[in-house]
Amino acid sequence: NAGVTQTPKFRILKIGQSMTLQCTQDMNHNYMYWYRQDPGMGLKLIYYSVGAGITDKGEVPNGYNVSRSTTEDFPLRLELAAPSQTSVYFCASTRTQGYTFGSGTRLTVV
Amino acid sequence: AQSVTQPDIHITVSEGASLELRCNYSYGATPYLFWYVQSPGQGLQLLLKYFSGDTLVQGIKGFEAEFKRSQSSFNLRKPSVHWSDAAEYFCAKGHDMRFGAGTRLTVKP
């Protein structure tokens, strides 16, 4: 049972490049979330999803997009990377109890 | 508006002393509440959660938290802190999992 898997673990992007952060869970969880954590700070919710085909904005959605075509996958898309998006990104999932977090993706935009 | 407030940015306690980390939330219809711990360079681990029922919740690693509706609080406690408890602690609320800013715990020998 893999839980929540995030790829890649590390990535360096140039300003203006795009990329997709992958998140997959194998627990049949309905709810999935994307967070960013800046150094010394708490987690800020970017987007979340309550099920396949349904997504909603969190606290800091600007500069990001998501999709939820399947229950398992919740990719996060950065279209035009900016230095302000340098952060650690965490994906999480739950059904009703037992939230599980991925190990994170450390993204640097230079 | 901030949904979850952790008033203490950094707390230092001596090993073996008791601990209380504060968490206040803006009231919602269903105050699902959580505490997470994050060790340096690691992801988050769920310590405990409150959905309903008994307001005193037991978690892993000897932690407990008490839900007090009248005070809009969900403080985390541990009777005797171990050096390995040094970490960042986050309170979170709701299905959309809004997090507080975190409290960094330092444990003195």
Coordinates of C-alpha atoms in Angstrom, one line a residue:
Chain A
N1 CA 0.0 0.0 0.0
A2 CA 1.9 3.1 -1.3
G3 CA -0.4 5.7 0.3
V4 CA 0.1 9.2 -1.3
T5 CA 2.9 9.3 -3.9
Q6 CA 4.3 12.6 -5.2
T7 CA 6.7 13.0 -8.1
P8 CA 9.2 14.5 -8.6
K9 CA 10.8 14.9 -5.2
F10 CA 13.0 17.8 -6.4
R11 CA 12.9 20.1 -9.4
I12 CA 14.6 23.3 -10.5
L13 CA 12.7 25.4 -13.0
K14 CA 13.6 28.5 -14.9
I15 CA 11.3 31.5 -14.8
G16 CA 8.5 31.1 -17.3
Q17 CA 8.8 27.3 -17.7
S18 CA 5.9 25.1 -16.9
M19 CA 5.6 21.8 -15.1
T20 CA 3.2 19.4 -13.5
L21 CA 3.5 18.0 -10.0
Q22 CA 2.1 14.6 -9.9
C23 CA 0.1 13.2 -7.0
T24 CA -1.4 9.7 -6.8
Q25 CA -3.1 7.9 -4.0
D26 CA -4.2 4.2 -3.9
M27 CA -6.5 4.4 -0.9
N28 CA -9.7 5.2 -2.9
H29 CA -9.9 8.6 -1.0
N30 CA -12.4 11.1 -2.2
Y31 CA -10.8 14.2 -0.9
M32 CA -7.4 15.4 -2.2
Y33 CA -5.5 18.6 -1.5
W34 CA -2.5 20.5 -2.6
Y35 CA -0.5 22.7 -0.2
R36 CA 2.6 24.8 -0.4
Q37 CA 4.9 25.3 2.5
D38 CA 7.3 28.2 2.5
P39 CA 10.4 28.2 4.7
G40 CA 9.5 28.6 8.3
M41 CA 5.9 28.9 7.5
G42 CA 2.8 26.9 7.8
L43 CA 0.9 25.2 4.9
K44 CA -1.2 27.2 2.6
L45 CA -4.0 25.4 0.7
I46 CA -3.7 25.8 -3.1
Y47 CA -6.5 23.7 -4.4
Y48 CA -8.6 20.8 -3.2
S49 CA -11.0 18.2 -4.7
V50 CA -13.9 16.4 -3.1
G51 CA -14.1 13.8 -5.9
A52 CA -13.3 13.0 -9.5
G53 CA -14.4 15.9 -11.7
I54 CA -14.7 18.4 -8.8
T55 CA -12.1 20.9 -7.8
D56 CA -12.1 24.1 -5.8
K57 CA -9.7 26.9 -5.0
G58 CA -8.0 27.2 -1.7
E59 CA -6.2 30.2 -0.1
V60 CA -3.5 30.7 -2.7
P61 CA -4.6 29.4 -6.1
N62 CA -3.1 32.1 -8.4
G63 CA -0.5 30.7 -10.8
Y64 CA -1.7 27.1 -10.4
N65 CA -4.2 24.8 -12.0
V66 CA -5.5 21.3 -11.1
S67 CA -7.6 18.6 -12.6
R68 CA -9.2 15.5 -11.1
S69 CA -10.1 13.1 -13.9
T70 CA -9.8 10.0 -11.7
T71 CA -10.1 9.3 -8.1
E72 CA -6.5 8.4 -7.8
D73 CA -4.7 11.3 -9.5
F74 CA -4.7 15.0 -8.6
P75 CA -1.9 16.8 -10.6
L76 CA -0.9 20.4 -10.0
R77 CA 0.1 22.5 -13.0
L78 CA 2.3 25.5 -13.0
E79 CA 2.0 27.3 -16.3
L80 CA 4.5 30.2 -16.0
A81 CA 6.9 29.5 -13.2
A82 CA 7.8 32.5 -11.0
P83 CA 10.4 32.8 -8.2
S84 CA 7.5 33.3 -5.8
Q85 CA 6.5 29.7 -6.4
T86 CA 9.7 28.4 -4.9
S87 CA 8.4 26.2 -2.1
V88 CA 7.8 22.7 -0.9
Y89 CA 4.5 21.3 -2.2
F90 CA 2.6 18.7 -0.4
C91 CA -0.3 16.6 -1.6
A92 CA -2.7 15.0 0.8
S93 CA -5.8 12.8 0.7
T94 CA -8.6 11.5 2.9
R95 CA -12.0 9.7 2.7
T96 CA -13.6 10.9 5.9
Q97 CA -10.9 10.2 8.5
G98 CA -7.2 9.5 8.4
Y99 CA -5.6 12.2 6.3
T100 CA -2.4 11.1 4.6
F101 CA 0.3 13.4 3.3
G102 CA 2.8 12.7 0.5
S103 CA 6.5 13.3 1.2
G104 CA 6.6 16.5 -0.7
T105 CA 8.1 18.1 -3.8
R106 CA 10.8 20.7 -3.4
L107 CA 10.6 23.2 -6.2
T108 CA 13.0 26.0 -6.9
V109 CA 12.4 28.6 -9.6
V110 CA 15.4 30.5 -10.8
Chain B
A1 CA -10.0 35.4 7.2
Q2 CA -7.7 33.2 9.2
S3 CA -9.6 30.0 10.1
V4 CA -6.9 28.6 12.5
T5 CA -4.7 30.6 14.8
Q6 CA -1.7 29.2 16.6
P7 CA -0.6 32.1 18.9
D8 CA 2.8 30.8 19.8
I9 CA 5.4 30.7 17.0
H10 CA 8.1 29.1 19.1
I11 CA 8.0 27.3 22.5
T12 CA 10.9 25.9 24.5
V13 CA 10.3 23.4 27.2
S14 CA 12.7 21.2 29.3
E15 CA 12.7 17.5 28.7
G16 CA 10.2 15.8 31.1
A17 CA 8.1 19.0 31.5
S18 CA 4.5 19.2 30.5
L19 CA 3.5 20.8 27.2
E20 CA 0.5 22.7 25.9
L21 CA 0.3 24.1 22.4
R22 CA -2.5 26.5 21.7
C23 CA -4.9 26.4 18.7
N24 CA -7.9 28.6 18.2
Y25 CA -10.3 28.4 15.3
S26 CA -13.0 30.4 13.8
Y27 CA -16.2 28.5 14.4
G28 CA -17.8 26.5 11.6
A29 CA -20.8 24.3 11.5
T30 CA -18.7 21.1 11.8
P31 CA -15.3 21.9 13.5
Y32 CA -13.3 19.0 12.3
L33 CA -10.0 19.6 14.0
F34 CA -6.6 18.1 13.6
W35 CA -3.0 18.2 15.0
Y36 CA -0.1 17.3 12.8
V37 CA 3.6 17.1 13.6
Q38 CA 6.4 17.8 11.1
S39 CA 10.0 16.9 11.7
P40 CA 12.7 18.9 9.8
G41 CA 12.7 18.0 6.2
Q42 CA 9.8 15.6 6.5
G43 CA 6.2 15.4 5.6
L44 CA 3.3 15.8 8.1
Q45 CA 2.1 13.1 10.4
L46 CA -1.3 13.1 11.9
L47 CA -1.2 13.1 15.8
L48 CA -4.9 13.2 16.5
K49 CA -8.3 14.4 15.2
Y50 CA -11.6 15.5 16.5
F51 CA -14.9 15.0 14.6
S52 CA -17.5 14.6 17.3
G53 CA -18.2 12.9 20.7
D54 CA -15.8 12.9 23.6
T55 CA -14.0 16.3 23.7
L56 CA -10.8 14.9 25.0
V57 CA -9.0 13.1 22.2
Q58 CA -6.1 10.8 22.6
G59 CA -3.5 10.6 19.9
I60 CA -0.2 8.9 19.1
K61 CA 3.1 9.5 20.9
G62 CA 1.3 10.3 24.2
F63 CA -0.4 13.4 22.9
E64 CA -3.9 14.5 23.7
A65 CA -6.1 17.5 22.8
E66 CA -9.2 18.9 24.2
F67 CA -12.0 20.5 22.2
K68 CA -13.6 23.5 24.0
R69 CA -16.4 25.0 22.0
S70 CA -16.9 27.9 24.4
Q71 CA -13.3 29.0 23.8
S72 CA -13.1 27.9 20.2
S73 CA -9.9 26.1 21.1
F74 CA -8.3 22.7 20.5
N75 CA -5.1 22.8 22.5
L76 CA -2.5 20.0 22.3
R77 CA -1.0 18.6 25.5
K78 CA 1.6 16.1 26.6
P79 CA 2.3 15.4 30.3
S80 CA 6.0 14.8 29.8
V81 CA 8.0 15.9 26.8
H82 CA 10.8 13.8 25.2
W83 CA 13.7 15.2 23.3
S84 CA 12.3 13.5 20.2
D85 CA 9.2 15.6 20.3
A86 CA 11.2 18.6 19.0
A87 CA 9.4 19.5 15.8
E88 CA 6.9 21.8 14.2
Y89 CA 3.3 21.3 15.2
F90 CA 0.3 22.4 13.1
C91 CA -3.3 22.7 13.9
A92 CA -5.8 22.3 11.1
K93 CA -9.5 22.7 10.6
G94 CA -12.3 21.5 8.4
H95 CA -12.7 19.4 5.3
D96 CA -10.7 22.0 3.3
M97 CA -7.9 21.5 5.8
R98 CA -6.9 25.1 6.6
F99 CA -3.7 25.1 8.6
G100 CA -2.4 27.4 11.3
A101 CA 1.0 28.9 10.9
G102 CA 2.6 26.3 13.2
T103 CA 4.4 26.2 16.5
R104 CA 8.0 25.2 16.6
L105 CA 8.8 23.2 19.7
T106 CA 12.4 23.1 21.1
V107 CA 13.2 20.7 23.9
K108 CA 16.0 21.5 26.3
P109 CA 18.0 18.7 27.9

